[in-house]
Amino acid sequence: MRRYLNCLLLSLIGFTQIFGQGNNYVQNYNKFEGLALTPPMGWNSWNKFSCNVDENMIRQMADAMVTTGMKDAGYTYINIDDCWHGDRDSLGFIHPDAKRFPSGMKALADYVHGKGLKLGIYSDAGSQTCGGRPGSRGYEFQDAMTYASWGIDYLKYDWCNTDGLKAEGAYKTITAALRRAGRPIVLSICEWGNDKPWTWGQKVGHLWRTTGDIYGCFDCIKDNGSWKAWGVMQILDMQNGLRQYAGPGHWNDPDMLEVGNGGLSTSENRAHFSIWAMLAAPLIAGNDLRNMPPQISEILTNKEVIAVNQDPLGIQGFRYARRDSIEIWIKPLENDSWAVCFLNRGRAAGQLRFDWQKELIKDSLSNRVLNAASATFTLKDLWLKKQTGDTRQPLDITIPGHDVFLYRLSKRN
Ligand code: GLA
């Protein structure tokens, strides 16, 4: 009997050793939850500076984020885009370019954290970044550990030089690596919408690019030969059909802001910012925060427009109607409020009479109805920053070309 028991015990031990080995760690392919519950807000170096990044400039940008009032308005992330990289060492660990970042990334992260801000960095799922720097392919876990040890808070992960990779698998790999490294890091999926990341990205990352790169014009296409960059209107039209995928912790990303980069007029900047607010898009400024004319900082720090973007319900807005050159965009907000944006896509001024009493605005996605015939809403003009009547009277407006009127509607008690 004892021999029989010994035998059983030995086979049990053998069994667990053979079949248990390697099974005691299971990869976690799910992003960190609880991050980016409203669209991320911050600044990124690419749109204005492309590859010209260094630690002095990043520090100055963190300083400017505070002194310009951007931090107070809700912007948090200082994100270094492409070209911060030096080489990998003989063990494969990545280092920043020693000339541009002589103090190292940990010191930079400490500086940025000292300002009450967060630091973001950039890598690529392929062998090289789009700017030809070392990519993370084959080094995912090592890179994630390195970023965590530096104190990085946000990773934008690009899609150049990814021959043979499948996007969902590649992004799940970096997610598993970030989980393993243990530091909660926002993951920005940047594969330009090629593989429909909205269909698989919700558990993997916190935001995903829906399009190719933005270009600083209102309504144009920039043909770069092998790839195209898109104006604000072109990007807007590419968001059709995607709003159902967005929500707290997982956002459609129509790319970073071009506000203040010179390609747009003041009204176009205002329209661009308003549309990104209506789309619940990440608000990642892309201009030089150190030299902002007042009309630009007034746009970027308009708290009530930002509140439309940051509304806790996280419902992406939708196009309700088109009247000639004017589009009417609607976004349901908390407390039975609504944001309504009238966008004039034409170059000439456009006139509109909008009789709230005759419009029944239904949002089947959020199951909300804006019916001004059964309740009265007050209107606040968010750019003029003043109350302007209520929904008992029709709205009569003349919208300059490439401009918007943006209102918050609040239910009257
Ligand atoms: C791609 C991305 C851009 C930027 C550059 C950097 O084009 O879409 O946002 O990060 O790479 O090289």
PDB file of C-alpha atoms in Angstrom, residues 320-323 326-330 340-342 351-361 370 372 379 390-397 407 409:
ATOM      1  CA  TYR A 320     -26.742  65.535 -37.404  1.00  0.00           C
ATOM      2  CA  ALA A 321     -27.371  67.469 -40.613  1.00  0.00           C
ATOM      3  CA  ARG A 322     -25.910  69.405 -43.527  1.00  0.00           C
ATOM      4  CA  ARG A 323     -27.461  72.658 -44.684  1.00  0.00           C
ATOM      5  CA  ILE A 326     -22.864  74.194 -42.970  1.00  0.00           C
ATOM      6  CA  GLU A 327     -22.634  70.985 -40.984  1.00  0.00           C
ATOM      7  CA  ILE A 328     -24.358  70.597 -37.642  1.00  0.00           C
ATOM      8  CA  TRP A 329     -22.529  68.418 -35.145  1.00  0.00           C
ATOM      9  CA  ILE A 330     -24.030  67.205 -31.881  1.00  0.00           C
ATOM     10  CA  VAL A 340     -23.887  71.803 -30.743  1.00  0.00           C
ATOM     11  CA  CYS A 341     -21.328  72.916 -33.310  1.00  0.00           C
ATOM     12  CA  PHE A 342     -22.220  74.684 -36.548  1.00  0.00           C
ATOM     13  CA  GLN A 351     -26.293  82.031 -43.110  1.00  0.00           C
ATOM     14  CA  LEU A 352     -28.392  79.675 -41.069  1.00  0.00           C
ATOM     15  CA  ARG A 353     -31.741  79.788 -39.330  1.00  0.00           C
ATOM     16  CA  PHE A 354     -31.991  76.857 -36.962  1.00  0.00           C
ATOM     17  CA  ASP A 355     -35.389  76.461 -35.337  1.00  0.00           C
ATOM     18  CA  TRP A 356     -34.826  74.230 -32.306  1.00  0.00           C
ATOM     19  CA  GLN A 357     -38.574  73.711 -31.966  1.00  0.00           C
ATOM     20  CA  LYS A 358     -38.711  71.992 -35.332  1.00  0.00           C
ATOM     21  CA  GLU A 359     -35.670  69.745 -34.918  1.00  0.00           C
ATOM     22  CA  LEU A 360     -35.924  66.398 -33.163  1.00  0.00           C
ATOM     23  CA  ILE A 361     -32.336  65.335 -32.595  1.00  0.00           C
ATOM     24  CA  LEU A 370     -32.760  66.549 -27.772  1.00  0.00           C
ATOM     25  CA  ALA A 372     -36.594  71.465 -27.602  1.00  0.00           C
ATOM     26  CA  LEU A 379     -27.511  78.422 -24.949  1.00  0.00           C
ATOM     27  CA  ASP A 390     -32.616  79.699 -25.315  1.00  0.00           C
ATOM     28  CA  THR A 391     -34.189  77.105 -27.570  1.00  0.00           C
ATOM     29  CA  ARG A 392     -37.609  78.771 -27.616  1.00  0.00           C
ATOM     30  CA  GLN A 393     -36.368  81.149 -30.312  1.00  0.00           C
ATOM     31  CA  PRO A 394     -34.796  80.073 -33.594  1.00  0.00           C
ATOM     32  CA  LEU A 395     -31.081  80.706 -33.884  1.00  0.00           C
ATOM     33  CA  ASP A 396     -30.122  83.117 -36.659  1.00  0.00           C
ATOM     34  CA  ILE A 397     -26.412  83.116 -37.359  1.00  0.00           C
ATOM     35  CA  TYR A 407     -22.836  76.162 -28.034  1.00  0.00           C
ATOM     36  CA  LEU A 409     -27.157  73.651 -24.244  1.00  0.00           C
TER      37      LEU A 409
END
